[in-house]
Coordinates of C-alpha atoms and ligand atoms in Angstrom, one line a residue:
M1 CA 16.0 -4.7 14.1
S2 CA 16.5 -3.2 17.6
K3 CA 17.8 0.1 16.1
S4 CA 15.4 3.0 16.7
I5 CA 15.2 5.8 14.2
T6 CA 14.1 9.3 15.0
F7 CA 13.4 12.0 12.4
Q8 CA 14.0 15.6 13.2
V9 CA 12.5 18.3 10.9
Q10 CA 13.5 21.9 11.1
P11 CA 10.6 24.2 10.2
G12 CA 10.1 25.7 6.8
G13 CA 11.4 25.0 3.3
K14 CA 9.9 24.4 -0.1
L15 CA 10.1 21.5 -2.5
Q16 CA 11.8 22.0 -5.8
G17 CA 13.3 19.9 -8.6
E18 CA 12.3 16.6 -10.0
A19 CA 12.3 13.0 -8.8
R20 CA 11.2 9.5 -9.5
V21 CA 9.9 7.9 -6.4
P22 CA 10.4 4.2 -5.9
G23 CA 8.2 1.5 -7.4
D24 CA 4.6 0.8 -6.6
K25 CA 4.3 -1.5 -3.6
S26 CA 1.0 -3.2 -4.6
M27 CA 2.3 -4.0 -8.0
S28 CA 5.7 -5.2 -6.7
H29 CA 4.0 -7.8 -4.5
R30 CA 1.9 -9.0 -7.3
S31 CA 4.8 -9.2 -9.7
I32 CA 6.5 -11.7 -7.5
M33 CA 3.4 -13.7 -6.9
L34 CA 2.3 -14.0 -10.5
G35 CA 5.8 -14.2 -11.9
S36 CA 6.5 -17.2 -9.5
L37 CA 3.3 -19.0 -10.7
A38 CA 4.0 -18.3 -14.4
E39 CA 5.4 -20.7 -16.9
G40 CA 8.7 -19.3 -18.0
V41 CA 11.0 -16.4 -17.0
T42 CA 9.5 -13.1 -15.9
H43 CA 11.6 -9.9 -15.9
V44 CA 10.6 -7.1 -13.6
K45 CA 11.8 -3.5 -13.7
G46 CA 11.1 -0.8 -11.1
F47 CA 10.6 -3.3 -8.3
L48 CA 10.3 -1.7 -4.9
E49 CA 13.3 -2.7 -2.8
A50 CA 11.7 -2.1 0.5
E51 CA 10.9 -4.5 3.4
D52 CA 7.3 -5.3 2.5
A53 CA 7.9 -6.3 -1.0
L54 CA 11.1 -8.1 0.0
A55 CA 9.0 -10.1 2.5
T56 CA 6.9 -11.4 -0.4
L57 CA 10.1 -12.1 -2.4
Q58 CA 11.6 -14.1 0.5
A59 CA 8.4 -16.1 0.9
F60 CA 8.5 -17.3 -2.7
R61 CA 12.2 -18.1 -2.4
D62 CA 11.3 -20.1 0.7
M63 CA 8.7 -22.0 -1.5
G64 CA 11.4 -23.0 -4.0
V65 CA 11.2 -20.2 -6.6
E66 CA 14.5 -19.1 -8.0
I67 CA 14.6 -15.3 -8.1
E68 CA 17.6 -13.3 -9.2
G69 CA 18.0 -9.7 -7.9
P70 CA 16.8 -7.3 -7.0
V71 CA 19.6 -5.1 -8.6
N72 CA 18.5 -1.5 -9.2
G73 CA 14.9 -2.6 -9.1
E74 CA 15.4 -5.4 -11.6
L75 CA 14.4 -9.0 -11.0
T76 CA 14.4 -12.2 -12.9
I77 CA 11.8 -14.7 -11.7
H78 CA 12.1 -18.3 -12.9
G79 CA 8.4 -19.2 -12.7
V80 CA 7.5 -22.7 -11.4
G81 CA 4.0 -22.8 -12.9
K82 CA 0.7 -22.8 -11.0
H83 CA 1.4 -26.1 -9.3
G84 CA 5.1 -25.8 -8.8
L85 CA 5.4 -24.2 -5.3
K86 CA 7.1 -26.3 -2.7
E87 CA 6.5 -26.7 1.0
P88 CA 8.6 -24.1 2.9
K89 CA 10.9 -25.5 5.6
N90 CA 9.8 -22.9 8.1
E91 CA 7.1 -20.4 8.8
L92 CA 6.8 -17.6 6.3
Y93 CA 7.6 -14.3 8.2
L94 CA 5.9 -11.4 6.5
G95 CA 7.1 -8.6 8.7
N96 CA 4.8 -5.6 8.6
S97 CA 3.1 -6.5 5.3
G98 CA -0.7 -6.9 5.3
T99 CA -0.7 -7.3 1.5
S100 CA 1.7 -10.3 1.7
M101 CA -0.3 -12.0 4.4
R102 CA -3.8 -11.5 3.0
L103 CA -2.9 -12.3 -0.6
L104 CA -0.8 -15.3 0.4
S105 CA -3.5 -16.7 2.6
G106 CA -5.7 -17.1 -0.6
L107 CA -3.0 -18.5 -2.7
L108 CA -1.8 -21.0 -0.1
A109 CA -5.2 -22.3 0.8
G110 CA -5.3 -24.4 -2.3
Q111 CA -1.8 -25.8 -2.3
A112 CA -0.7 -29.3 -1.7
F113 CA 1.2 -28.4 1.5
N114 CA 0.7 -26.6 4.8
T115 CA 2.1 -23.3 5.7
V116 CA 2.2 -20.9 8.7
L117 CA 2.2 -17.1 8.1
T118 CA 3.6 -14.8 10.8
G119 CA 4.2 -11.1 11.1
D120 CA 5.5 -8.4 13.3
K121 CA 3.5 -6.9 16.2
S122 CA 1.5 -4.6 14.1
L123 CA 0.6 -7.2 11.5
S124 CA -0.2 -9.7 14.2
G125 CA -2.9 -7.3 15.5
R126 CA -4.6 -6.7 12.2
P127 CA -7.9 -8.4 11.3
M128 CA -7.6 -11.5 9.2
K129 CA -11.2 -12.8 9.5
R130 CA -12.0 -10.7 6.5
V131 CA -10.0 -13.2 4.4
T132 CA -10.3 -16.4 6.5
E133 CA -14.1 -16.4 6.6
P134 CA -14.7 -16.2 2.8
L135 CA -11.9 -18.7 2.3
A136 CA -13.5 -21.0 4.8
A137 CA -16.7 -20.8 2.7
M138 CA -14.6 -22.0 -0.2
G139 CA -13.5 -25.0 1.9
A140 CA -10.2 -23.7 3.1
E141 CA -8.8 -24.6 6.5
I142 CA -7.0 -21.8 8.2
E143 CA -6.5 -21.5 11.9
T144 CA -6.1 -18.0 13.5
T145 CA -5.8 -16.8 17.1
E146 CA -9.1 -16.4 19.0
K147 CA -9.2 -12.8 17.9
G148 CA -8.9 -13.7 14.3
T149 CA -5.4 -12.6 13.9
A150 CA -2.0 -14.1 12.7
P151 CA -0.3 -16.5 13.0
L152 CA -2.3 -18.1 10.2
R153 CA -1.9 -21.9 10.1
I154 CA -3.0 -23.0 6.6
I155 CA -3.8 -26.6 5.8
G156 CA -3.4 -26.9 2.0
K157 CA -6.6 -28.2 0.4
A158 CA -5.3 -28.9 -3.1
G159 CA -8.2 -29.9 -5.4
Q160 CA -10.8 -29.4 -2.7
L161 CA -11.6 -25.7 -2.8
Q162 CA -15.0 -24.7 -4.2
G163 CA -15.7 -21.4 -6.0
I164 CA -18.0 -18.9 -4.3
D165 CA -20.0 -15.8 -5.3
Y166 CA -18.8 -13.4 -2.6
V167 CA -20.2 -9.9 -2.0
M168 CA -17.6 -8.1 0.0
P169 CA -18.9 -6.2 3.1
I170 CA -15.9 -3.8 2.9
A171 CA -14.1 -2.2 -0.1
S172 CA -10.8 -4.1 0.1
A173 CA -8.4 -4.9 -2.7
Q174 CA -6.6 -7.3 -0.4
V175 CA -9.7 -9.3 0.2
K176 CA -10.6 -9.3 -3.5
S177 CA -7.1 -10.3 -4.5
C178 CA -7.0 -13.0 -1.9
L179 CA -10.2 -14.6 -3.2
L180 CA -9.1 -14.3 -6.9
L181 CA -5.8 -16.1 -6.1
A182 CA -7.8 -18.8 -4.2
G183 CA -10.2 -19.0 -7.1
M184 CA -7.2 -20.0 -9.4
Y185 CA -7.3 -23.3 -7.5
A186 CA -11.0 -23.8 -6.9
Q187 CA -13.7 -25.9 -8.7
G188 CA -16.2 -23.8 -10.6
E189 CA -16.3 -20.0 -10.7
T190 CA -15.1 -17.7 -8.0
S191 CA -16.7 -14.2 -8.1
V192 CA -16.1 -11.2 -5.9
T193 CA -18.4 -8.2 -6.0
E194 CA -17.0 -5.0 -4.4
P195 CA -19.1 -2.3 -2.7
A196 CA -16.9 0.4 -4.2
P197 CA -14.0 0.3 -6.7
T198 CA -10.7 -0.7 -5.2
R199 CA -7.3 -1.0 -6.8
D200 CA -7.4 -3.5 -9.7
H201 CA -3.7 -4.3 -10.1
T202 CA -4.4 -8.1 -9.6
E203 CA -6.9 -8.2 -12.3
R204 CA -4.7 -6.2 -14.7
M205 CA -1.6 -8.2 -14.0
L206 CA -3.4 -11.5 -14.3
A207 CA -4.6 -10.4 -17.8
G208 CA -1.0 -9.3 -18.6
F209 CA 0.1 -12.9 -17.8
N210 CA -2.7 -14.2 -20.0
Y211 CA -4.8 -15.6 -17.2
P212 CA -8.6 -15.2 -17.9
V213 CA -10.4 -12.9 -15.6
K214 CA -13.9 -11.6 -16.3
K215 CA -15.1 -8.2 -15.1
E216 CA -18.8 -7.2 -15.2
G217 CA -19.5 -4.0 -13.4
S218 CA -18.4 -4.4 -9.8
K219 CA -18.0 -8.2 -10.1
V220 CA -14.8 -10.0 -11.0
T221 CA -14.8 -13.7 -11.8
I222 CA -12.0 -16.2 -12.1
T223 CA -11.7 -20.0 -12.5
A224 CA -9.0 -22.6 -12.2
D225 CA -9.1 -23.0 -15.9
G226 CA -6.0 -21.2 -17.0
S227 CA -2.3 -20.8 -16.7
L228 CA 0.1 -17.9 -16.4
T229 CA 2.5 -17.1 -19.2
A230 CA 5.7 -15.3 -18.1
A231 CA 5.7 -11.5 -18.9
D232 CA 7.9 -8.5 -18.6
I233 CA 6.7 -6.1 -16.0
D234 CA 7.6 -2.4 -15.7
V235 CA 6.5 -1.2 -12.3
P236 CA 5.7 2.6 -12.2
S237 CA 6.5 4.8 -9.2
D238 CA 4.1 4.5 -6.3
I239 CA 1.5 7.2 -6.2
S240 CA 1.2 6.5 -2.4
S241 CA 4.9 7.5 -2.1
A242 CA 4.5 10.4 -4.5
A243 CA 1.6 11.6 -2.3
F244 CA 4.0 12.9 0.4
F245 CA 5.6 15.3 -2.1
L246 CA 2.3 16.2 -3.8
V247 CA 1.1 17.4 -0.4
G248 CA 4.5 18.9 0.5
A249 CA 4.7 21.0 -2.7
S250 CA 1.0 22.0 -2.4
I251 CA 1.5 23.4 1.2
A252 CA 5.0 25.0 1.0
P253 CA 5.0 28.4 -0.6
G254 CA 7.5 28.6 -3.5
S255 CA 7.4 24.9 -4.3
D256 CA 7.7 23.7 -7.9
L257 CA 8.1 20.0 -8.3
L258 CA 8.0 17.3 -11.1
L259 CA 7.4 13.7 -10.1
K260 CA 8.1 11.4 -12.9
H261 CA 6.7 8.1 -14.1
V262 CA 4.0 7.8 -11.5
G263 CA 1.3 5.1 -11.7
I264 CA -2.1 6.9 -12.2
N265 CA -4.4 3.8 -12.3
P266 CA -7.8 5.4 -11.7
T267 CA -8.4 3.2 -8.7
R268 CA -5.4 5.0 -7.0
T269 CA -5.8 8.6 -7.9
G270 CA -8.1 9.8 -5.1
V271 CA -5.3 11.8 -3.6
I272 CA -5.0 13.9 -6.8
D273 CA -8.8 14.4 -6.9
I274 CA -9.0 15.4 -3.2
L275 CA -6.0 17.8 -3.4
K276 CA -7.5 19.4 -6.5
L277 CA -10.9 19.8 -4.7
M278 CA -8.9 21.6 -2.0
G279 CA -7.4 24.0 -4.6
A280 CA -4.1 22.3 -5.3
N281 CA -2.3 23.0 -8.5
I282 CA -1.4 19.6 -10.0
E283 CA -0.9 18.9 -13.6
V284 CA -1.0 15.4 -15.0
L285 CA 1.5 15.4 -18.0
N286 CA 2.7 13.0 -20.6
E287 CA 0.0 10.3 -19.9
R288 CA 0.9 6.9 -21.3
T289 CA 0.3 3.2 -20.7
V290 CA 3.1 1.0 -19.5
G291 CA 2.5 -2.7 -19.2
G292 CA -1.3 -2.3 -18.9
E293 CA -1.1 0.4 -16.3
P294 CA -1.6 4.2 -16.8
V295 CA 1.5 6.3 -16.0
A296 CA 2.1 10.1 -16.0
D297 CA 4.5 12.8 -14.8
L298 CA 2.9 14.9 -12.1
Y299 CA 3.8 18.6 -11.9
V300 CA 2.8 20.4 -8.8
V301 CA 3.3 24.0 -7.6
Y302 CA 2.3 25.7 -4.4
S303 CA -1.2 26.8 -4.1
P304 CA -3.2 27.9 -1.0
L305 CA -5.6 25.1 0.0
K306 CA -9.1 25.4 1.4
G307 CA -11.0 22.9 3.6
I308 CA -13.6 20.6 2.1
D309 CA -15.9 17.7 2.9
I310 CA -14.1 14.8 1.3
P311 CA -16.5 12.9 -1.0
E312 CA -16.9 9.4 0.4
H313 CA -16.6 7.7 -3.0
L314 CA -13.0 8.9 -3.1
V315 CA -12.1 7.1 0.2
P316 CA -11.1 3.7 -1.2
L317 CA -9.2 5.5 -4.0
A318 CA -7.0 7.3 -1.6
I319 CA -7.1 4.9 1.3
D320 CA -3.3 5.0 2.0
E321 CA -3.0 8.7 1.6
F322 CA -5.1 10.0 4.4
P323 CA -2.3 10.5 6.9
V324 CA -0.7 13.1 4.6
L325 CA -4.0 14.4 3.5
F326 CA -4.7 15.3 7.1
V327 CA -1.5 17.4 7.0
A328 CA -2.9 19.1 3.9
A329 CA -6.1 19.8 5.8
A330 CA -4.2 21.3 8.7
C331 CA -2.7 23.7 6.2
A332 CA -5.9 24.6 4.5
E333 CA -8.2 27.5 5.2
G334 CA -11.3 26.4 7.0
Q335 CA -12.6 23.0 8.0
T336 CA -11.9 19.6 6.3
R337 CA -14.2 16.7 7.2
L338 CA -13.5 13.0 6.4
T339 CA -16.3 10.4 6.9
G340 CA -16.7 6.8 5.8
A341 CA -13.1 5.9 6.4
E342 CA -13.3 3.6 9.4
E343 CA -10.9 1.2 7.6
L344 CA -8.1 3.7 8.6
R345 CA -8.4 2.4 12.1
V346 CA -7.1 -1.1 11.1
K347 CA -4.1 -0.1 9.0
E348 CA -0.5 -0.4 10.1
S349 CA -1.7 1.7 13.0
D350 CA -5.0 3.3 14.0
R351 CA -4.4 6.1 11.5
I352 CA -7.3 8.2 12.7
Q353 CA -6.2 8.2 16.4
V354 CA -2.5 8.4 15.8
M355 CA -2.7 11.3 13.3
A356 CA -5.2 13.2 15.5
D357 CA -2.9 12.8 18.5
G358 CA 0.1 14.0 16.6
L359 CA -1.7 16.9 15.0
Q360 CA -3.0 18.0 18.4
I361 CA 0.5 17.9 19.9
L362 CA 1.5 20.3 17.1
G363 CA -1.4 22.6 18.1
V364 CA -3.8 21.7 15.3
D365 CA -7.5 21.4 16.0
A366 CA -8.0 17.8 14.8
Q367 CA -11.0 15.9 16.2
P368 CA -11.1 12.2 15.5
T369 CA -14.5 10.5 14.8
A370 CA -15.5 6.9 14.6
D371 CA -15.0 6.9 10.8
G372 CA -12.8 9.9 10.0
M373 CA -11.7 13.3 11.3
V374 CA -12.6 17.0 11.4
I375 CA -9.7 19.3 11.1
Q376 CA -9.6 23.1 11.3
G377 CA -6.8 24.6 9.3
G378 CA -4.5 26.8 11.2
P379 CA -0.9 27.3 12.3
I380 CA 1.2 24.2 12.9
G381 CA 3.6 24.3 15.9
G382 CA 6.5 22.1 16.8
G383 CA 6.7 19.2 19.2
E384 CA 7.4 15.5 19.6
V385 CA 5.1 13.0 17.9
I386 CA 5.1 9.2 17.7
S387 CA 4.6 7.3 14.5
H388 CA 3.6 4.1 16.3
G389 CA 5.8 2.2 13.8
D390 CA 3.6 3.3 10.9
H391 CA 5.7 4.3 7.9
R392 CA 3.1 6.6 6.5
I393 CA 2.6 8.5 9.8
A394 CA 6.3 9.1 10.1
M395 CA 6.5 10.5 6.5
S396 CA 3.4 12.6 6.9
F397 CA 4.7 14.4 10.0
S398 CA 8.0 15.0 8.1
I399 CA 6.0 16.8 5.5
A400 CA 4.2 18.8 8.2
G401 CA 7.5 20.3 9.0
L402 CA 7.4 22.4 5.8
R403 CA 4.7 24.5 7.4
A404 CA 5.6 24.2 11.1
S405 CA 6.8 27.2 13.2
A406 CA 9.2 25.1 15.4
P407 CA 11.1 21.8 15.0
I408 CA 9.2 18.5 14.9
T409 CA 10.7 15.3 16.3
I410 CA 9.1 12.1 15.1
H411 CA 9.8 8.9 17.0
D412 CA 9.7 5.3 15.9
C413 CA 10.5 5.8 12.2
E414 CA 12.2 2.4 11.5
N415 CA 9.3 1.2 9.4
V416 CA 9.7 3.9 6.7
N417 CA 11.9 1.1 5.3
T418 CA 8.8 -1.0 4.7
S419 CA 7.7 1.1 1.8
F420 CA 10.1 4.0 1.1
P421 CA 13.7 3.5 2.3
E422 CA 14.9 6.4 0.1
F423 CA 12.4 8.8 1.7
R424 CA 14.8 10.7 4.0
D425 CA 17.5 11.3 1.3
L426 CA 14.9 12.3 -1.3
A427 CA 13.0 14.5 1.1
K428 CA 16.2 16.3 2.0
R429 CA 17.2 16.6 -1.7
L430 CA 13.9 18.1 -2.6
G431 CA 13.9 20.6 0.3
V432 CA 12.6 19.1 3.6
N433 CA 15.0 20.1 6.5
L434 CA 15.1 16.5 7.7
T435 CA 17.8 14.8 9.8
C436 CA 17.8 11.4 11.2
R437 CA 19.1 9.9 14.4
E438 CA 19.7 6.2 14.9
D439 CA 20.0 4.8 18.5
Ligands
S3P1 C1 -3.4 -2.9 -0.9 C2 -4.7 -2.6 -0.6 C3 -5.2 -1.6 0.4 C4 -4.0 -0.8 0.9 C5 -2.8 -1.5 1.1 C6 -2.3 -2.3 -0.2 C7 -3.1 -3.9 -1.9 O1 -5.7 -2.3 1.5 O2 -4.4 -0.1 2.0 O3 -1.7 -0.7 1.5 O4 -2.0 -4.0 -2.4 O5 -4.0 -4.7 -2.3 P1 -7.2 -2.8 1.6 O6 -7.5 -3.5 0.4 O7 -7.3 -3.6 2.8 O8 -8.0 -1.5 1.7

């Protein structure tokens, strides 16, 4: 863990060829959680073998679930049923993974045993009250630090949780999913209403496991009255990983790239909509449904981009893609303005500040605001930037190299392994002039 990784990108290049990026992170987490709680054996294909999803996998092994693999993205999960998890011997260490911690807090609140959830420095600084407060309203007992952060000490309240009707103050799929998982153990109905649509993989996968979930407009309702039947899951490629190459091919003249088997769930496709509004040339080909989730091949060729005001309704649908969209904005003609995205300040890093700082170092006029950024497109220079341990920042600045006029050095890139360990090899193969130094 003490190894530090530095990316170095030589300027220029174009992206060509075809690739299948690794499996969707959100769905990989959920496949372990629901597969573990199911009756019977669940087979998973396309599982993301990266640190975040592996943290969830280890947590369920620690709670007594037998899981074979992963081998080439394939897993066999021997489900223990809704009430079959066992008390782990130690704390559950969830690394950098906010999804693991927030979803598990809901699931574990209603178990017959106690647990402690811990994480790395970044995860230990992220807000957890957004889950512990509504869970407390359901009767959960979870202790946090004074600041409302991890470690989370969860006293299992089996049989004692009460359903609630919760109107979420923020658009968060993690909060929604946390409460739905708690609702599987609560008396009466648990309903969550979201202020704007967020990713609905939990709802879709629950339905795929035959667990009843009711959706009426922006409200989702679940009860304890159901069980999960094992299912086969085929995880598509992660559009959040594909996004780096969608932007890369859009900004680098001469690019021509096919990204295969990408998940295009409409709650995730904001990045395509935003890039198209900016003038990108992206075609969605061969649309099909795989295991209840829409999938397509994405064909992208270079096209000059123009600055836009990003429509706020697209923010939750592209929430993880803004670091690389800021790079697209830096390469666009004119001004791009993002508003309504204050959530970016509490991701793996403060993505507004960290991206603005890095872009400014590269000579881009990028002005952070409380809830977004204003970027004037123009030339990108070289320099040394810091990713602050945030995987998506490291990968975004690698893509910026395609349009830079001098080398870019990116420090602190270890956490690329949390979501996309193959990034450096794939980026190189497709045309980014990336080398990597390990100290
Ligand atoms: C995720 C939801 C999003 C996203 C995160 C994964 C999920 O977070 O940023 O990377 O799998 O539910 P929020 O729901 O907090 O916006």
